[in-house]
mmCIF file of C-alpha atoms in Angstrom:
data_model
loop_
_atom_site.group_PDB
_atom_site.id
_atom_site.type_symbol
_atom_site.label_atom_id
_atom_site.label_comp_id
_atom_site.label_asym_id
_atom_site.label_seq_id
_atom_site.Cartn_x
_atom_site.Cartn_y
_atom_site.Cartn_z
ATOM 1 C CA ARG A 1273 -41.797 8.089 12.823
ATOM 2 C CA VAL A 1274 -42.910 11.111 10.786
ATOM 3 C CA THR A 1275 -42.421 10.951 7.001
ATOM 4 C CA ALA A 1276 -43.558 13.146 4.141
ATOM 5 C CA THR A 1277 -46.180 11.473 1.931
ATOM 6 C CA GLY A 1278 -46.881 12.309 -1.668
ATOM 7 C CA ALA A 1279 -50.183 10.763 -2.703
ATOM 8 C CA ASP A 1280 -53.337 10.881 -0.653
ATOM 9 C CA GLU A 1281 -56.758 9.482 -1.619
ATOM 10 C CA SER A 1282 -58.452 12.624 -0.319
ATOM 11 C CA ASN A 1283 -56.697 14.599 -3.085
ATOM 12 C CA ALA A 1284 -59.006 14.837 -6.106
ATOM 13 C CA VAL A 1285 -56.072 15.545 -8.455
ATOM 14 C CA TRP A 1286 -54.397 12.292 -7.437
ATOM 15 C CA ARG A 1287 -57.599 10.279 -7.864
ATOM 16 C CA LYS A 1288 -58.190 11.705 -11.308
ATOM 17 C CA PHE A 1289 -54.586 11.018 -12.349
ATOM 18 C CA VAL A 1290 -54.878 7.393 -11.207
ATOM 19 C CA GLU A 1291 -58.117 6.991 -13.200
ATOM 20 C CA ARG A 1292 -56.509 8.372 -16.356
ATOM 21 C CA TRP A 1293 -53.288 6.332 -16.075
ATOM 22 C CA PRO A 1294 -54.478 3.238 -18.014
ATOM 23 C CA SER A 1295 -55.660 5.463 -20.894
ATOM 24 C CA PHE A 1296 -52.183 6.855 -21.601
ATOM 25 C CA GLU A 1297 -50.371 5.661 -24.741
ATOM 26 C CA ALA A 1298 -46.603 5.171 -25.182
ATOM 27 C CA LYS A 1299 -46.723 6.908 -28.573
ATOM 28 C CA ASP A 1300 -47.734 10.155 -26.876
ATOM 29 C CA PHE A 1301 -44.514 10.200 -24.739
ATOM 30 C CA ASN A 1302 -41.747 8.472 -26.729
ATOM 31 C CA PRO A 1303 -41.242 11.304 -29.272
ATOM 32 C CA HIS A 1304 -40.339 13.588 -26.371
ATOM 33 C CA LEU A 1305 -38.006 11.103 -24.619
ATOM 34 C CA PRO A 1306 -34.428 10.051 -25.448
ATOM 35 C CA ASP A 1307 -33.759 6.581 -26.793
ATOM 36 C CA TYR A 1308 -32.756 5.095 -23.463
ATOM 37 C CA TRP A 1309 -36.021 6.323 -21.873
ATOM 38 C CA GLN A 1310 -38.404 4.841 -24.426
ATOM 39 C CA VAL A 1311 -41.421 3.058 -22.866
ATOM 40 C CA ASN A 1312 -44.124 0.667 -24.051
ATOM 41 C CA ASN A 1313 -47.801 0.347 -23.296
ATOM 42 C CA THR A 1314 -47.247 -2.231 -20.541
ATOM 43 C CA LEU A 1315 -46.204 0.666 -18.334
ATOM 44 C CA PHE A 1316 -49.762 1.982 -18.486
ATOM 45 C CA LYS A 1317 -51.875 -1.129 -19.060
ATOM 46 C CA GLY A 1318 -50.233 -3.644 -16.702
ATOM 47 C CA PHE A 1319 -49.001 -1.362 -13.909
ATOM 48 C CA ASP A 1320 -51.044 -0.566 -10.779
ATOM 49 C CA PHE A 1321 -50.090 3.056 -10.319
ATOM 50 C CA ASN A 1322 -52.114 3.612 -7.144
ATOM 51 C CA SER A 1323 -50.522 0.753 -5.154
ATOM 52 C CA SER A 1324 -46.934 1.515 -6.141
ATOM 53 C CA ALA A 1325 -44.862 3.099 -3.373
ATOM 54 C CA ILE A 1326 -42.542 4.649 -5.969
ATOM 55 C CA ALA A 1327 -45.505 6.206 -7.785
ATOM 56 C CA ARG A 1328 -47.160 7.483 -4.592
ATOM 57 C CA GLU A 1329 -43.976 9.033 -3.180
ATOM 58 C CA THR A 1330 -41.189 9.668 -5.693
ATOM 59 C CA ALA A 1331 -43.321 10.087 -8.803
ATOM 60 C CA ALA A 1332 -45.872 12.367 -7.104
ATOM 61 C CA PHE A 1333 -43.205 14.773 -5.754
ATOM 62 C CA THR A 1334 -41.321 14.686 -9.073
ATOM 63 C CA PHE A 1335 -44.500 15.485 -11.010
ATOM 64 C CA ASP A 1336 -45.253 18.499 -8.783
ATOM 65 C CA ALA A 1337 -41.645 19.734 -8.987
ATOM 66 C CA VAL A 1338 -41.715 19.678 -12.804
ATOM 67 C CA ALA A 1339 -45.137 21.330 -12.822
ATOM 68 C CA ALA A 1340 -43.952 24.087 -10.465
ATOM 69 C CA ALA A 1341 -40.899 24.749 -12.636
ATOM 70 C CA ALA A 1342 -43.047 24.910 -15.763
ATOM 71 C CA LEU A 1343 -45.514 27.333 -14.156
ATOM 72 C CA LEU A 1344 -42.643 29.535 -12.898
ATOM 73 C CA ALA A 1345 -41.020 29.593 -16.349
ATOM 74 C CA CYS A 1346 -44.313 30.596 -17.953
ATOM 75 C CA ALA A 1347 -44.804 33.316 -15.335
ATOM 76 C CA VAL A 1348 -41.306 34.781 -15.842
ATOM 77 C CA ALA A 1349 -41.200 34.407 -19.648
ATOM 78 C CA PRO A 1350 -44.788 34.195 -20.956
ATOM 79 C CA ASN A 1351 -43.717 35.005 -24.504
ATOM 80 C CA GLY A 1352 -40.936 32.385 -24.654
ATOM 81 C CA SER A 1353 -37.921 34.740 -24.694
ATOM 82 C CA LEU A 1354 -35.833 34.472 -21.511
ATOM 83 C CA PRO A 1355 -34.772 37.717 -19.844
ATOM 84 C CA MET A 1356 -31.206 38.284 -18.665
ATOM 85 C CA ASN A 1357 -32.248 37.958 -15.027
ATOM 86 C CA PHE A 1358 -34.297 34.806 -15.552
ATOM 87 C CA GLY A 1359 -32.773 33.033 -12.553
ATOM 88 C CA GLU A 1360 -33.466 35.876 -10.138
ATOM 89 C CA GLU A 1361 -37.030 36.272 -11.384
ATOM 90 C CA PHE A 1362 -37.537 32.510 -11.245
ATOM 91 C CA ILE A 1363 -36.698 32.431 -7.522
ATOM 92 C CA ARG A 1364 -38.575 35.606 -6.704
ATOM 93 C CA THR A 1365 -41.745 34.469 -8.456
ATOM 94 C CA LYS A 1366 -41.962 31.247 -6.418
ATOM 95 C CA GLU A 1367 -43.930 33.127 -3.754
ATOM 96 C CA ASN A 1368 -46.713 33.682 -6.305
ATOM 97 C CA ILE A 1369 -47.122 30.014 -7.245
ATOM 98 C CA ASP A 1370 -50.178 28.267 -5.791
ATOM 99 C CA PHE A 1371 -51.599 25.109 -7.366
ATOM 100 C CA VAL A 1372 -52.887 21.667 -6.409
ATOM 101 C CA GLY A 1373 -50.680 18.828 -7.616
ATOM 102 C CA LEU A 1374 -50.426 15.094 -7.059
ATOM 103 C CA SER A 1375 -48.925 15.640 -3.570
ATOM 104 C CA GLY A 1376 -51.527 18.216 -2.567
ATOM 105 C CA ARG A 1377 -51.478 21.993 -2.550
ATOM 106 C CA VAL A 1378 -48.113 23.486 -3.497
ATOM 107 C CA ILE A 1379 -47.202 26.873 -1.973
ATOM 108 C CA PHE A 1380 -43.710 28.348 -1.437
ATOM 109 C CA ASP A 1381 -42.536 30.812 1.219
ATOM 110 C CA LYS A 1382 -40.216 33.794 0.735
ATOM 111 C CA ASN A 1383 -37.161 31.542 0.993
ATOM 112 C CA GLY A 1384 -38.354 29.332 -1.858
ATOM 113 C CA ASP A 1385 -39.246 26.374 0.382
ATOM 114 C CA ARG A 1386 -42.580 24.622 0.330
ATOM 115 C CA LEU A 1387 -44.869 25.643 3.161
ATOM 116 C CA ILE A 1388 -45.306 22.962 5.781
ATOM 117 C CA SER A 1389 -49.039 23.567 5.895
ATOM 118 C CA SER A 1390 -49.338 22.594 2.215
ATOM 119 C CA ALA A 1391 -47.535 19.244 2.577
ATOM 120 C CA HIS A 1392 -48.789 15.852 3.725
ATOM 121 C CA TYR A 1393 -47.094 13.907 6.529
ATOM 122 C CA MET A 1394 -47.711 10.483 7.989
ATOM 123 C CA LEU A 1395 -47.077 9.626 11.641
ATOM 124 C CA ALA A 1396 -46.402 5.967 12.355
ATOM 125 C CA ASN A 1397 -45.748 4.100 15.553
ATOM 126 C CA VAL A 1398 -42.599 1.920 15.357
ATOM 127 C CA LEU A 1399 -43.406 -1.149 17.444
ATOM 128 C CA ARG A 1400 -41.160 -4.076 18.253
ATOM 129 C CA ARG A 1401 -42.767 -7.478 17.821
ATOM 130 C CA ARG A 1402 -41.433 -10.824 19.053
ATOM 131 C CA GLN A 1403 -41.276 -13.451 16.317
ATOM 132 C CA GLU A 1404 -39.479 -16.262 18.100
ATOM 133 C CA ALA A 1405 -37.765 -16.837 21.432
ATOM 134 C CA ASN A 1406 -34.800 -14.565 20.673
ATOM 135 C CA ALA A 1407 -35.958 -12.914 17.411
ATOM 136 C CA TRP A 1408 -37.605 -9.502 17.147
ATOM 137 C CA SER A 1409 -38.976 -7.434 14.277
ATOM 138 C CA PHE A 1410 -40.259 -3.882 13.839
ATOM 139 C CA GLU A 1411 -43.709 -2.932 12.580
ATOM 140 C CA LEU A 1412 -44.936 0.456 11.344
ATOM 141 C CA VAL A 1413 -48.489 1.228 12.487
ATOM 142 C CA GLN A 1414 -50.057 4.309 10.842
ATOM 143 C CA LYS A 1415 -51.549 6.571 13.503
ATOM 144 C CA ALA A 1416 -52.190 10.042 12.067
ATOM 145 C CA THR A 1417 -52.028 12.159 8.886
ATOM 146 C CA PHE A 1418 -51.019 15.809 8.609
ATOM 147 C CA ARG A 1419 -53.147 17.621 6.017
ATOM 148 C CA ASP A 1420 -54.081 21.297 5.506
ATOM 149 C CA GLY A 1421 -52.030 22.383 8.530
ATOM 150 C CA SER A 1422 -53.520 19.996 11.123
ATOM 151 C CA TRP A 1423 -53.204 16.376 12.290
ATOM 152 C CA SER A 1424 -55.994 13.853 11.795
ATOM 153 C CA TRP A 1425 -55.851 10.798 14.059
ATOM 154 C CA HIS A 1426 -57.056 7.596 12.414
ATOM 155 C CA SER A 1427 -58.705 6.278 15.581
ATOM 156 C CA GLY A 1428 -60.134 9.662 16.523
ATOM 157 C CA MET A 1429 -57.683 10.076 19.414
ATOM 158 C CA MET A 1430 -53.968 10.040 20.081
ATOM 159 C CA ASP A 1431 -53.174 6.439 20.924
ATOM 160 C CA LEU A 1432 -49.404 6.320 20.587
ATOM 161 C CA ILE A 1433 -47.302 3.715 22.356
ATOM 162 C CA PHE A 1434 -44.029 4.950 23.803
ATOM 163 C CA ASN A 1435 -41.017 3.214 25.267
ATOM 164 C CA HIS A 1436 -41.635 0.204 27.504
ATOM 165 C CA ASP A 1437 -45.191 -0.088 26.081
ATOM 166 C CA SER A 1438 -46.260 3.041 27.949
ATOM 167 C CA THR A 1439 -49.157 5.259 26.773
ATOM 168 C CA ASP A 1440 -48.162 8.207 28.995
ATOM 169 C CA LEU A 1441 -46.783 11.263 27.247
ATOM 170 C CA PRO A 1442 -43.060 11.736 27.874
ATOM 171 C CA THR A 1443 -41.915 14.931 29.571
ATOM 172 C CA ASP A 1444 -41.294 17.848 27.257
ATOM 173 C CA SER A 1445 -37.935 18.691 28.833
ATOM 174 C CA LEU A 1446 -34.572 17.118 29.362
ATOM 175 C CA LEU A 1447 -34.102 15.397 32.664
ATOM 176 C CA GLU A 1448 -31.182 16.423 34.803
ATOM 177 C CA THR A 1449 -28.219 14.184 34.340
ATOM 178 C CA PRO A 1450 -27.694 12.173 37.516
ATOM 179 C CA PRO A 1451 -24.288 12.495 39.138
ATOM 180 C CA PRO A 1452 -21.810 9.778 38.254
ATOM 181 C CA PRO A 1453 -21.646 6.894 40.689
ATOM 182 C CA ALA A 1454 -18.957 6.971 43.332
ATOM 183 C CA PRO A 1455 -15.875 4.948 42.515
ATOM 184 C CA PRO A 1456 -15.789 1.548 44.181
ATOM 185 C CA PRO A 1457 -13.661 1.256 47.307
ATOM 186 C CA PRO A 1458 -10.191 -0.151 46.794
ATOM 187 C CA ASN A 1459 -9.947 -3.886 46.982
ATOM 188 C CA LYS A 1460 -7.766 -4.518 49.987
ATOM 189 C CA SER A 1461 -7.360 -8.179 49.129
ATOM 190 C CA SER A 1462 -5.641 -7.247 45.860
ATOM 191 C CA TYR A 1463 -3.257 -4.931 47.731
ATOM 192 C CA THR A 1464 -2.497 -7.698 50.226
ATOM 193 C CA ALA A 1465 -1.780 -10.142 47.422
ATOM 194 C CA GLU A 1466 0.569 -7.635 45.800
ATOM 195 C CA TYR A 1467 2.444 -7.066 49.052
ATOM 196 C CA VAL A 1468 2.764 -10.819 49.662
ATOM 197 C CA LEU A 1469 4.041 -11.377 46.129
ATOM 198 C CA PHE A 1470 6.560 -8.545 46.521
ATOM 199 C CA PHE A 1471 7.766 -9.955 49.854
ATOM 200 C CA VAL A 1472 8.124 -13.457 48.373
ATOM 201 C CA CYS A 1473 10.163 -12.065 45.483
ATOM 202 C CA ILE A 1474 12.446 -10.229 47.924
ATOM 203 C CA VAL A 1475 12.946 -13.392 49.987
ATOM 204 C CA ILE A 1476 13.720 -15.504 46.919
ATOM 205 C CA ALA A 1477 16.197 -12.925 45.633
ATOM 206 C CA SER A 1478 17.892 -12.745 49.039
ATOM 207 C CA VAL A 1479 18.203 -16.539 49.219
ATOM 208 C CA LEU A 1480 19.710 -16.673 45.720
ATOM 209 C CA VAL A 1481 22.258 -13.969 46.586
ATOM 210 C CA PHE A 1482 23.130 -15.767 49.816
ATOM 211 C CA LEU A 1483 23.630 -19.073 47.993
ATOM 212 C CA LEU A 1484 25.828 -17.430 45.361
ATOM 213 C CA LEU A 1485 27.890 -15.793 48.100
ATOM 214 C CA CYS A 1486 28.286 -19.132 49.917
ATOM 215 C CA LEU A 1487 29.381 -20.822 46.697
ATOM 216 C CA ALA A 1488 31.960 -18.100 46.059
ATOM 217 C CA ILE A 1489 33.322 -18.384 49.613
ATOM 218 C CA ALA A 1490 33.445 -22.195 49.377
ATOM 219 C CA PHE A 1491 35.254 -22.040 46.029
ATOM 220 C CA ALA A 1492 37.763 -19.518 47.384
ATOM 221 C CA PHE A 1493 38.357 -21.617 50.501
ATOM 222 C CA LEU A 1494 38.957 -24.811 48.504
ATOM 223 C CA ARG A 1495 41.339 -23.022 46.183
ATOM 224 C CA LEU A 1496 43.203 -21.443 49.121
ATOM 225 C CA ARG A 1497 43.424 -24.829 50.838
ATOM 226 C CA ALA A 1498 44.827 -26.445 47.718
ATOM 227 C CA ILE A 1499 47.473 -23.734 47.315
ATOM 228 C CA SER A 1500 48.437 -23.876 50.995
ATOM 229 C CA HIS A 1501 48.732 -27.667 50.843
ATOM 230 C CA LYS A 1502 50.922 -27.415 47.765
ATOM 231 C CA PHE A 1503 53.382 -24.994 49.329
ATOM 232 C CA GLY A 1504 53.138 -26.174 52.951
ATOM 233 C CA ILE A 1505 51.692 -22.904 54.302
ATOM 234 C CA ARG A 1506 48.739 -22.658 56.645
ATOM 235 C CA PRO A 1507 45.560 -21.360 54.922
ATOM 236 C CA VAL A 1508 45.213 -18.488 57.410
ATOM 237 C CA ALA A 1509 48.777 -17.311 56.800
ATOM 238 C CA LEU A 1510 48.317 -17.577 53.026
ATOM 239 C CA ALA A 1511 45.026 -15.629 53.201
ATOM 240 C CA LYS A 1512 46.732 -12.864 55.191
ATOM 241 C CA LEU A 1513 49.553 -12.744 52.659
ATOM 242 C CA LEU A 1514 47.144 -12.442 49.734
ATOM 243 C CA PHE A 1515 45.084 -9.844 51.565
ATOM 244 C CA ARG A 1516 48.151 -7.709 52.261
ATOM 245 C CA ARG A 1517 49.300 -8.044 48.678
ATOM 246 C CA ARG A 1518 45.928 -6.828 47.429
ATOM 247 C CA LEU A 1519 45.815 -3.869 49.792
ATOM 248 C CA GLN A 1520 49.492 -2.840 49.523
ATOM 249 C CA PRO A 1521 50.881 -4.213 46.267
ATOM 250 C CA ARG A 1522 53.660 -1.624 46.111
ATOM 251 C CA ARG A 1523 54.756 -1.522 49.733
ATOM 252 C CA GLU A 1524 58.496 -1.315 50.277
ATOM 253 C CA LEU A 1525 60.224 -4.488 51.472
ATOM 254 C CA ARG A 1526 61.228 -4.567 55.134
ATOM 255 C CA PRO A 1527 64.284 -6.826 55.539
ATOM 256 C CA ALA A 1528 64.070 -6.750 59.356
ATOM 257 C CA LYS A 1529 61.005 -9.014 59.305
ATOM 258 C CA TYR A 1530 62.420 -11.600 56.928
ATOM 259 C CA PRO A 1531 64.641 -13.434 59.493
ATOM 260 C CA LEU A 1532 61.482 -14.432 61.362
ATOM 261 C CA ALA A 1533 59.912 -15.688 58.166
ATOM 262 C CA LEU A 1534 63.076 -17.479 57.096
ATOM 263 C CA SER A 1535 63.110 -19.701 60.183
ATOM 264 C CA LYS A 1536 59.556 -20.775 59.461
ATOM 265 C CA LEU A 1537 60.377 -21.199 55.761
ATOM 266 C CA LYS A 1538 63.335 -23.468 56.650
ATOM 267 C CA VAL A 1539 61.080 -25.701 58.727
ATOM 268 C CA ALA A 1540 58.516 -25.802 55.920
ATOM 269 C CA VAL A 1541 61.194 -26.603 53.352
ATOM 270 C CA ALA A 1542 62.721 -29.316 55.550
ATOM 271 C CA ASN A 1543 59.331 -31.030 55.865
ATOM 272 C CA HIS A 1544 58.153 -30.507 52.241
ATOM 273 C CA GLN A 1545 59.453 -33.095 49.792
ATOM 274 C CA HIS A 1546 58.000 -31.275 46.755
ATOM 275 C CA LEU A 1547 60.035 -28.158 47.530
ATOM 276 C CA HIS A 1548 63.198 -30.280 47.845
ATOM 277 C CA THR A 1549 62.529 -31.733 44.422
ATOM 278 C CA LEU A 1550 61.988 -28.301 42.845
ATOM 279 C CA PHE A 1551 65.077 -26.892 44.539
ATOM 280 C CA ARG A 1552 67.308 -29.705 43.259
ATOM 281 C CA LYS A 1553 65.789 -29.316 39.789
ATOM 282 C CA TYR A 1554 66.758 -25.689 39.413
ATOM 283 C CA CYS A 1555 69.755 -25.383 41.730
ATOM 284 C CA ALA A 1556 72.878 -26.648 39.979
ATOM 285 C CA ASP A 1557 75.089 -27.249 43.062
ATOM 286 C CA GLY A 1558 72.250 -28.224 45.382
ATOM 287 C CA GLN A 1559 73.211 -25.612 47.978
ATOM 288 C CA ILE A 1560 72.829 -22.034 46.713
ATOM 289 C CA MET A 1561 70.453 -20.929 43.925
ATOM 290 C CA ARG A 1562 71.722 -18.212 41.651
ATOM 291 C CA VAL A 1563 69.606 -15.401 40.167
ATOM 292 C CA GLU A 1564 69.361 -16.914 36.685
ATOM 293 C CA GLU A 1565 68.269 -20.236 38.191
ATOM 294 C CA TRP A 1566 65.602 -18.428 40.240
ATOM 295 C CA LEU A 1567 64.319 -16.643 37.145
ATOM 296 C CA GLN A 1568 64.134 -19.946 35.295
ATOM 297 C CA PHE A 1569 62.091 -21.355 38.221
ATOM 298 C CA GLN A 1570 59.761 -18.351 38.114
ATOM 299 C CA ARG A 1571 59.163 -18.768 34.385
ATOM 300 C CA ASP A 1572 58.598 -22.510 34.416
ATOM 301 C CA GLU A 1573 56.730 -23.034 37.673
ATOM 302 C CA GLN A 1574 55.238 -19.655 38.588
ATOM 303 C CA HIS A 1575 54.706 -18.376 35.029
ATOM 304 C CA GLU A 1576 56.229 -15.060 35.969
ATOM 305 C CA PHE A 1577 57.888 -13.608 32.854
ATOM 306 C CA ASP A 1578 58.562 -10.173 34.258
ATOM 307 C CA ALA A 1579 62.225 -10.258 35.376
ATOM 308 C CA ASN A 1580 61.848 -7.224 37.622
ATOM 309 C CA GLN A 1581 58.922 -8.676 39.503
ATOM 310 C CA ALA A 1582 60.595 -12.095 39.755
ATOM 311 C CA THR A 1583 63.835 -10.590 41.097
ATOM 312 C CA LYS A 1584 62.193 -8.716 43.982
ATOM 313 C CA PRO A 1585 61.559 -11.749 46.261
ATOM 314 C CA PHE A 1586 65.040 -13.093 45.470
ATOM 315 C CA LEU A 1587 66.629 -9.803 46.544
ATOM 316 C CA ALA A 1588 64.425 -9.672 49.634
ATOM 317 C CA VAL A 1589 65.638 -13.106 50.735
ATOM 318 C CA ALA A 1590 69.235 -12.174 49.977
ATOM 319 C CA LEU A 1591 68.917 -9.000 52.078
ATOM 320 C CA ALA A 1592 67.364 -10.998 54.894
ATOM 321 C CA LEU A 1593 70.178 -13.541 54.841
ATOM 322 C CA GLU A 1594 72.741 -10.764 54.843
ATOM 323 C CA HIS A 1595 70.971 -9.071 57.736
ATOM 324 C CA GLN A 1596 70.843 -12.385 59.610
ATOM 325 C CA SER A 1597 74.553 -13.062 59.050
ATOM 326 C CA LYS A 1598 75.453 -9.609 60.323
ATOM 327 C CA GLY A 1599 73.378 -10.189 63.450
ATOM 328 C CA GLU A 1600 75.063 -13.511 64.134
ATOM 329 C CA ALA A 1601 78.518 -11.892 63.661
ATOM 330 C CA HIS A 1602 77.721 -9.316 66.264
#
């Protein structure tokens, strides 16, 4: 680590200032200071100025900065009256300032900055020291001093310690950045696990759909069987009837086919006690059911409240009976 240093024992001005420090009196400074900056004699009598880091660094640079400003002001306005271009002359005259202060020789370049050759720098080695098993600390070891434009090594030689406790000088150039490492090959086991999981999900979903379909078919079959048992019709014939009704709900009635159905219906009615009971309930004379009695049957038993829809099967049977009677007459 390289840091700028203010005080240096080789500087005669600094040594003389340190010797005179205890002889200063507070009364000589307080009249020129504001109330909140008033000091007492303990600042001079009981304060070790030479061993104070603030005095050696901050105070030394501050002292030289104030001295440089005072010398520049005297050079620009020696008679006390400030010219109109005081600021410009103040900056321009900095190149002519050359004095030895507490931080060494003070010289400015054309830009108004202090020359590097006139400053003091300290080079320290930052070393990591182990304190405990898992505790580390850093130590600053002074190695060299920059003074009067050149470095002076404390041990007479450059004995710096670099990274990894190496004493070899590092290369004075940037190393080429190595190419990035190749991406790792794909993990086939992870792909296999993903495929297996996907296949298992597909199988489970298929089984669930199949079970739902079987339940729907079983429910439909039980319901169809119950209806067919109630009305004395075979389940296959009832399923065909419902299927035709779904596909052709508005198909015109064909009376020619009803005589064949009537013979089967008569056999079913003759062997079905429940139908006999319903017929006697709604047929007044027990022989022929009139239209209004049929509509009453549709409303009470079939829950068909549309008279037009309820009349269609009645008319179809009537047409079939008429067609049958005409055929027997011939």
